[in-house]
Short mmCIF file of C-alpha atoms in Angstrom, two decimals:
data_model
loop_
_atom_site.label_atom_id
_atom_site.label_comp_id
_atom_site.label_asym_id
_atom_site.label_seq_id
_atom_site.Cartn_x
_atom_site.Cartn_y
_atom_site.Cartn_z
CA MET E 1 22.28 13.65 -6.30
CA ARG E 2 20.24 13.91 -3.11
CA ALA E 3 19.38 10.67 -1.36
CA TYR E 4 18.96 9.02 2.01
CA VAL E 5 21.85 6.58 2.32
CA ILE E 6 21.91 3.89 5.02
CA GLU E 7 25.46 2.87 6.00
CA LYS E 8 24.51 1.41 9.39
CA TYR E 9 21.25 0.67 11.15
CA ILE E 10 19.76 3.75 12.79
CA ARG E 11 16.55 5.05 14.30
CA PRO E 12 14.18 6.72 11.82
CA SER E 13 14.64 10.01 13.69
CA GLU E 14 18.34 9.91 12.73
CA LEU E 15 17.72 9.85 8.98
CA LYS E 16 19.47 12.70 7.15
CA PRO E 17 19.75 13.23 3.39
CA VAL E 18 23.08 13.62 1.61
CA ASN E 19 23.68 15.78 -1.45
CA ASP E 20 26.53 13.83 -3.04
CA ALA E 21 25.12 10.32 -3.46
CA PRO E 22 26.24 8.63 -6.71
CA GLU E 23 23.63 8.46 -9.44
CA PRO E 24 22.38 4.87 -9.91
CA GLN E 25 23.66 3.07 -12.99
CA PRO E 26 20.90 1.13 -14.77
CA GLY E 27 21.61 -2.55 -15.25
CA SER E 28 20.12 -5.04 -17.68
CA ASN E 29 16.37 -4.47 -18.22
CA GLN E 30 16.44 -1.31 -16.10
CA LEU E 31 15.24 2.25 -16.64
CA LEU E 32 16.54 5.43 -14.99
CA VAL E 33 13.73 7.50 -13.47
CA ASP E 34 13.75 11.06 -12.09
CA VAL E 35 11.75 10.68 -8.87
CA TYR E 36 9.18 13.33 -7.96
CA SER E 37 7.19 11.59 -5.20
CA ALA E 38 7.58 8.47 -3.08
CA GLY E 39 5.19 6.47 -0.93
CA LEU E 40 6.02 5.94 2.76
CA ASN E 41 5.43 2.56 4.38
CA TYR E 42 5.51 1.19 7.92
CA PHE E 43 8.16 -1.35 6.94
CA ASP E 44 10.55 1.53 6.15
CA ILE E 45 10.64 2.15 9.91
CA LEU E 46 11.64 -1.45 10.53
CA GLN E 47 14.07 -1.67 7.64
CA VAL E 48 16.28 1.28 8.59
CA GLN E 49 16.67 -0.32 12.03
CA GLY E 50 17.56 -3.75 10.59
CA LYS E 51 14.31 -5.30 11.84
CA TYR E 52 12.64 -6.18 8.52
CA GLN E 53 12.70 -9.53 6.71
CA ASN E 54 14.37 -8.01 3.64
CA GLN E 55 17.57 -6.09 4.40
CA PRO E 56 19.71 -4.82 1.49
CA PRO E 57 23.52 -4.84 1.82
CA PHE E 58 25.12 -1.58 2.94
CA PRO E 59 25.06 1.09 1.67
CA TRP E 60 21.45 1.34 0.52
CA THR E 61 18.61 3.81 0.10
CA PRO E 62 15.19 3.21 1.72
CA GLY E 63 11.81 3.56 0.03
CA VAL E 64 10.25 1.24 -2.53
CA GLU E 65 7.36 3.16 -4.15
CA PHE E 66 7.91 6.07 -6.51
CA ALA E 67 6.47 8.20 -9.29
CA GLY E 68 8.39 10.35 -11.71
CA VAL E 69 9.65 10.78 -15.27
CA ILE E 70 11.89 8.48 -17.29
CA ALA E 71 15.19 10.35 -17.44
CA ALA E 72 16.44 11.78 -20.71
CA ASN E 73 19.62 9.67 -20.44
CA SER E 74 17.80 6.45 -19.52
CA PRO E 75 18.49 3.33 -21.58
CA ILE E 76 15.38 1.68 -23.04
CA PRO E 77 15.63 -2.12 -22.73
CA ASP E 78 14.47 -4.42 -25.51
CA GLY E 79 10.77 -5.08 -25.16
CA CYS E 80 10.09 -1.94 -23.13
CA LYS E 81 7.35 0.27 -24.60
CA LEU E 82 8.18 3.29 -22.45
CA LYS E 83 10.38 6.20 -23.54
CA PRO E 84 12.28 9.12 -21.98
CA GLY E 85 9.88 11.78 -20.72
CA ASP E 86 7.08 9.36 -19.90
CA ARG E 87 5.37 9.92 -16.54
CA VAL E 88 5.56 6.63 -14.66
CA PHE E 89 5.16 4.94 -11.27
CA GLY E 90 6.74 1.77 -9.98
CA SER E 91 8.42 -0.14 -7.18
CA MET E 92 12.07 -0.73 -6.41
CA GLN E 93 14.36 -0.35 -3.41
CA GLY E 94 15.88 3.14 -3.37
CA ALA E 95 12.92 5.49 -3.85
CA TYR E 96 14.00 8.17 -1.35
CA ALA E 97 16.38 9.79 -3.82
CA ASP E 98 16.40 12.12 -6.81
CA LYS E 99 16.86 9.19 -9.21
CA ILE E 100 16.22 5.46 -9.19
CA ALA E 101 17.16 2.58 -11.49
CA CYS E 102 14.31 0.09 -11.81
CA ASP E 103 13.39 -3.01 -13.82
CA TYR E 104 11.08 -1.80 -16.57
CA ARG E 105 8.67 -4.67 -15.81
CA ALA E 106 7.95 -3.01 -12.44
CA VAL E 107 7.28 0.42 -14.00
CA TYR E 108 3.91 1.55 -15.33
CA LYS E 109 2.73 4.57 -17.28
CA MET E 110 0.69 7.01 -15.18
CA PRO E 111 -2.86 7.92 -16.16
CA ALA E 112 -2.86 11.46 -17.56
CA SER E 113 -5.22 12.69 -14.84
CA MET E 114 -3.09 11.43 -11.94
CA THR E 115 -0.52 13.48 -10.00
CA PHE E 116 2.91 12.20 -8.95
CA ASP E 117 1.82 12.21 -5.30
CA GLU E 118 -1.17 10.03 -6.15
CA ALA E 119 0.76 7.67 -8.42
CA SER E 120 3.47 7.09 -5.81
CA SER E 121 0.83 5.57 -3.53
CA LEU E 122 -0.29 2.72 -5.79
CA THR E 123 2.20 -0.08 -6.22
CA ILE E 124 1.69 -1.85 -2.87
CA THR E 125 -1.80 -0.88 -1.73
CA TRP E 126 -3.78 -1.23 -4.97
CA PRO E 127 -2.73 -4.70 -6.18
CA THR E 128 -2.57 -6.08 -2.64
CA SER E 129 -6.18 -5.14 -1.98
CA TYR E 130 -7.46 -6.16 -5.40
CA GLU E 131 -5.81 -9.57 -5.50
CA GLY E 132 -6.65 -10.18 -1.85
CA LEU E 133 -10.37 -9.61 -2.41
CA VAL E 134 -10.74 -10.84 -5.98
CA GLY E 135 -8.03 -13.44 -6.53
CA ARG E 136 -7.87 -14.95 -3.05
CA ALA E 137 -11.24 -14.29 -1.35
CA GLU E 138 -13.25 -14.46 -4.60
CA LEU E 139 -15.54 -11.76 -3.28
CA LYS E 140 -19.05 -11.68 -4.75
CA ALA E 141 -21.64 -8.91 -5.04
CA GLY E 142 -23.97 -8.76 -2.07
CA GLU E 143 -21.52 -10.31 0.40
CA TRP E 144 -20.49 -8.69 3.68
CA VAL E 145 -16.80 -7.76 4.03
CA LEU E 146 -15.08 -6.82 7.29
CA VAL E 147 -12.05 -4.61 6.55
CA HIS E 148 -9.74 -4.05 9.51
CA ALA E 149 -7.53 -0.94 9.76
CA ALA E 150 -9.75 0.44 7.03
CA ALA E 151 -8.39 3.99 7.30
CA GLY E 152 -4.89 2.82 6.35
CA GLY E 153 -3.33 2.60 2.90
CA VAL E 154 -4.43 -0.92 1.96
CA GLY E 155 -7.60 -0.65 4.04
CA LEU E 156 -9.10 2.32 2.20
CA VAL E 157 -8.30 0.70 -1.13
CA ALA E 158 -9.95 -2.55 0.03
CA VAL E 159 -13.09 -0.66 1.05
CA GLN E 160 -13.32 1.04 -2.35
CA ILE E 161 -12.73 -2.15 -4.32
CA ALA E 162 -15.25 -4.12 -2.27
CA LYS E 163 -17.87 -1.43 -2.88
CA ALA E 164 -17.03 -1.36 -6.59
CA LEU E 165 -17.65 -5.12 -6.72
CA GLY E 166 -21.07 -4.70 -5.15
CA ALA E 167 -20.21 -5.93 -1.66
CA LYS E 168 -21.36 -4.43 1.66
CA VAL E 169 -18.51 -3.15 3.83
CA ILE E 170 -18.01 -2.93 7.58
CA ALA E 171 -14.87 -0.88 8.20
CA THR E 172 -12.97 -0.87 11.48
CA ALA E 173 -10.52 1.71 12.80
CA GLY E 174 -9.24 2.88 16.17
CA SER E 175 -10.59 6.44 16.42
CA ALA E 176 -13.63 8.52 15.54
CA ASP E 177 -11.63 10.61 13.05
CA LYS E 178 -10.45 7.53 11.18
CA LEU E 179 -13.92 6.02 11.16
CA GLU E 180 -15.14 9.24 9.55
CA VAL E 181 -12.43 8.87 6.87
CA CYS E 182 -13.62 5.32 6.16
CA LYS E 183 -17.14 6.59 5.52
CA ARG E 184 -16.41 9.89 3.78
CA LEU E 185 -13.45 8.89 1.62
CA GLY E 186 -13.74 5.11 1.42
CA GLY E 187 -17.50 4.78 1.16
CA ALA E 188 -17.93 2.12 3.86
CA ASP E 189 -21.51 1.12 4.67
CA GLU E 190 -20.88 0.70 8.39
CA VAL E 191 -18.00 1.64 10.71
CA ILE E 192 -16.90 0.14 14.04
CA ASN E 193 -14.14 1.04 16.48
CA TYR E 194 -12.21 -2.18 17.04
CA ARG E 195 -11.08 -0.85 20.43
CA ASP E 196 -14.66 -1.22 21.69
CA ALA E 197 -15.04 -4.29 23.88
CA GLY E 198 -18.22 -5.39 22.13
CA TRP E 199 -17.29 -4.79 18.53
CA GLN E 200 -18.07 -8.39 17.51
CA LYS E 201 -21.65 -7.98 18.76
CA GLN E 202 -21.97 -4.91 16.56
CA VAL E 203 -20.87 -6.91 13.51
CA MET E 204 -23.38 -9.67 14.23
CA SER E 205 -26.15 -7.10 14.71
CA ILE E 206 -25.35 -5.37 11.41
CA THR E 207 -25.33 -8.69 9.51
CA LYS E 208 -28.52 -9.86 11.30
CA GLY E 209 -26.75 -12.76 12.96
CA LYS E 210 -25.19 -14.18 9.77
CA GLY E 211 -21.68 -12.83 10.17
CA VAL E 212 -19.34 -11.58 7.45
CA ASP E 213 -18.44 -13.54 4.35
CA VAL E 214 -14.93 -12.12 4.03
CA VAL E 215 -12.44 -10.75 6.58
CA TYR E 216 -9.63 -8.61 5.16
CA ASP E 217 -6.94 -8.25 7.83
CA PRO E 218 -3.68 -6.27 7.55
CA VAL E 219 -3.42 -5.96 11.34
CA GLY E 220 -3.56 -9.29 13.18
CA LEU E 221 -7.18 -9.51 14.34
CA ILE E 222 -8.01 -12.88 12.82
CA GLN E 223 -8.64 -14.77 16.03
CA GLN E 224 -11.11 -12.13 17.20
CA SER E 225 -12.71 -12.05 13.75
CA LEU E 226 -13.41 -15.79 13.69
CA LYS E 227 -16.25 -15.05 16.13
CA VAL E 228 -18.06 -13.04 13.45
CA ILE E 229 -17.30 -14.98 10.26
CA ALA E 230 -20.12 -16.67 8.39
CA TRP E 231 -20.39 -20.31 7.32
CA LYS E 232 -17.93 -20.90 4.45
CA GLY E 233 -16.39 -17.50 5.10
CA ARG E 234 -12.93 -16.52 3.83
CA VAL E 235 -10.17 -14.76 5.75
CA VAL E 236 -7.44 -12.90 3.85
CA VAL E 237 -4.16 -12.50 5.77
CA VAL E 238 -2.47 -9.34 4.48
CA GLY E 239 -0.09 -8.38 7.29
CA PHE E 240 0.64 -8.04 10.98
CA ALA E 241 0.68 -4.31 11.68
CA ALA E 242 -0.14 -4.94 15.34
CA GLY E 243 3.23 -6.68 15.68
CA ALA E 244 2.23 -10.17 16.84
CA ILE E 245 1.76 -13.20 14.60
CA GLU E 246 -1.38 -14.92 15.77
CA LYS E 247 -1.96 -18.52 16.77
CA ILE E 248 -5.30 -19.55 15.30
CA PRO E 249 -7.67 -22.04 17.00
CA MET E 250 -8.05 -24.45 14.11
CA ASN E 251 -11.18 -26.04 15.56
CA LEU E 252 -13.09 -22.88 14.57
CA VAL E 253 -11.75 -23.20 11.03
CA LEU E 254 -13.18 -26.71 10.88
CA LEU E 255 -16.51 -26.02 12.63
CA LYS E 256 -17.38 -23.00 10.49
CA ASN E 257 -16.04 -24.57 7.27
CA ILE E 258 -13.96 -21.47 6.58
CA SER E 259 -10.85 -20.76 4.51
CA ILE E 260 -7.81 -18.76 5.59
CA VAL E 261 -5.65 -17.56 2.70
CA GLY E 262 -2.55 -15.42 2.53
CA LEU E 263 -1.65 -12.66 0.09
CA HIS E 264 2.00 -11.82 -0.70
CA TRP E 265 1.76 -9.53 -3.72
CA GLY E 266 5.52 -8.98 -3.86
CA ALA E 267 6.04 -12.61 -4.84
CA TYR E 268 3.75 -12.49 -7.89
CA ILE E 269 6.39 -11.02 -10.21
CA SER E 270 8.50 -14.18 -9.82
CA ARG E 271 5.87 -16.83 -9.04
CA GLU E 272 2.88 -15.75 -11.12
CA PRO E 273 4.05 -13.01 -13.51
CA ALA E 274 1.15 -13.42 -15.93
CA ARG E 275 -1.26 -12.32 -13.21
CA VAL E 276 0.46 -8.96 -12.64
CA PRO E 277 -0.67 -7.18 -15.84
CA GLU E 278 -4.18 -8.64 -15.42
CA VAL E 279 -4.48 -7.08 -11.97
CA TRP E 280 -3.16 -3.70 -13.12
CA ALA E 281 -5.52 -3.67 -16.12
CA ALA E 282 -8.47 -4.28 -13.79
CA LEU E 283 -7.29 -1.59 -11.38
CA MET E 284 -6.86 1.01 -14.11
CA ALA E 285 -10.34 0.20 -15.42
CA LEU E 286 -11.75 0.84 -11.91
CA TYR E 287 -9.80 4.12 -11.74
CA GLU E 288 -11.01 5.31 -15.13
CA SER E 289 -14.59 4.46 -14.16
CA GLY E 290 -14.30 6.63 -11.04
CA LYS E 291 -14.89 3.71 -8.66
CA LEU E 292 -11.32 3.72 -7.30
CA LYS E 293 -9.19 6.73 -6.43
CA PRO E 294 -5.86 7.32 -4.65
CA ILE E 295 -6.41 8.64 -1.13
CA ILE E 296 -3.48 10.70 0.17
CA TYR E 297 -2.98 11.82 3.76
CA SER E 298 -3.69 15.53 4.21
CA GLU E 299 -0.03 16.41 4.90
CA VAL E 300 2.49 15.69 2.14
CA PHE E 301 6.01 15.64 3.61
CA SER E 302 8.97 17.39 1.99
CA PHE E 303 12.11 15.43 1.09
CA GLU E 304 13.93 16.75 4.16
CA SER E 305 10.99 15.78 6.40
CA LEU E 306 11.21 12.02 5.93
CA PRO E 307 11.81 11.39 9.69
CA GLN E 308 8.68 13.37 10.54
CA GLY E 309 6.65 11.44 7.97
CA LEU E 310 7.76 8.08 9.33
CA LYS E 311 7.07 9.27 12.90
CA ALA E 312 3.53 10.22 11.89
CA ILE E 313 3.02 6.69 10.57
CA ALA E 314 4.56 5.11 13.69
CA ASP E 315 2.34 7.25 15.93
CA ARG E 316 -0.76 6.19 13.94
CA GLN E 317 -1.57 9.79 13.07
CA THR E 318 -2.00 9.18 9.35
CA TRP E 319 -4.75 7.76 7.18
CA GLY E 320 -4.69 6.71 3.54
CA LYS E 321 -1.26 6.80 1.97
CA THR E 322 1.52 9.01 3.30
CA VAL E 323 3.67 10.61 0.60
CA LEU E 324 7.14 12.16 0.43
CA ARG E 325 7.51 15.01 -2.08
CA ILE E 326 11.00 14.55 -3.54
CA LYS E 327 10.81 17.60 -5.79
CA GLU E 328 8.18 19.90 -7.22
CA GLU E 329 6.85 19.50 -10.72
CA HIS E 330 7.58 22.55 -12.85
CA SER E 331 6.21 21.46 -16.20
CA GLU E 332 3.17 23.46 -17.29
CA SER E 333 1.97 20.60 -19.49
CA THR E 334 1.10 18.35 -16.55
CA PRO E 335 -1.06 18.87 -13.45
CA LYS E 336 0.56 20.03 -10.25
CA ALA E 337 0.74 17.54 -7.40
CA LYS E 338 -1.96 18.42 -4.89
CA LEU E 339 -1.73 18.65 -1.12
#
C-alpha cells in the first residue's frame, strides 16, 4: 500500500511516499480502515524531525487524524457496534497511508452529511475546544472570551463553540486576512491583531474596562493576557504554538483571583474515559443544530503533496484545518469531498 514511512529523522521537505509499505495488521480491539482523508497538524512537523514529546519507534508512519471506511476484511472486536463499510473518523498514529489499524474506541461513525475531508479535521480540534471551554473554563452565557490564534484549527472551533454557548468572543490573529476568517467563518463578535502594540487596550475598551472572563490560549500569550483578564477570570492553556513555554507572574494570579487550567485531551481516553463519549455527544448535537461546522482550509493537498501542506502550516499560510486527500471517493451513494 502507499504510505509515508519514517526510517530516520528528516526534514518535512524530504518526505516521500512509498508504494510497497506493508498493510497494517489489526491487533486486539482494533479495526482496519481504508483512509480517504487525513488532518495535518503542526506537531507532524516536529515529529518527523524527532523534536516532539511522543516519538514512535522506527519505522513509523506520521499523521494521527483520519476519515475513511471500515475495510471489508476488517475484524470487528467484541463490543464494537461498527461494521465493514461504515464511514468513520478517528485518531491513531499512522494516518498518512492507504490503510490504518486503530482501536475501535477511538473511531466514530461519521454524520451522513459530512465529507471525509471535513471528518478528518475533528478528532483533535473539536474535543479540545469543547472540553477546554466547557469542562475546564466552565464558560457561561454572556461572558467575554478571548480566543488567541482564532483562525487556526482549534481557534475557529473555540470561537464557534463559545458563540453557541451564548458567550461574546474577541478573536485574535496575526493578519487582516485571518481576522476576516475569524469574523466570516467563525462568527467572532470582535477581532484584534495580536501583533498590534496596544492590543490589550483594545480588549479593555471592548469590554468597557471589565476585561475578559475566559482566555483560551493555544499559542503562549498568557502573560500578556493577564493584563486583560477580569476578576475571577479563567485561563485555559491549550498549547505553545509560539514555541516558548511561559513563566507566569503568580502575583497577578493571586491579585486578580484567577484560575489557570490546562487541557490535555489526549489523556482523557486513559484518565477519564467516561467523559469522552459525553463530549462527542455534545459536539454532534451542536453540529446537527448547525451551530458548529468543520472549517477546512481552501486548498486541500493531494497525498503526494504532504511536504507542501506541512510547509504551508509552518509558514502560517493556512487557516482552519489543513487536510490531506489520501484518495478520491468514488461511491455515488455518498457526497463527494469538497475543496
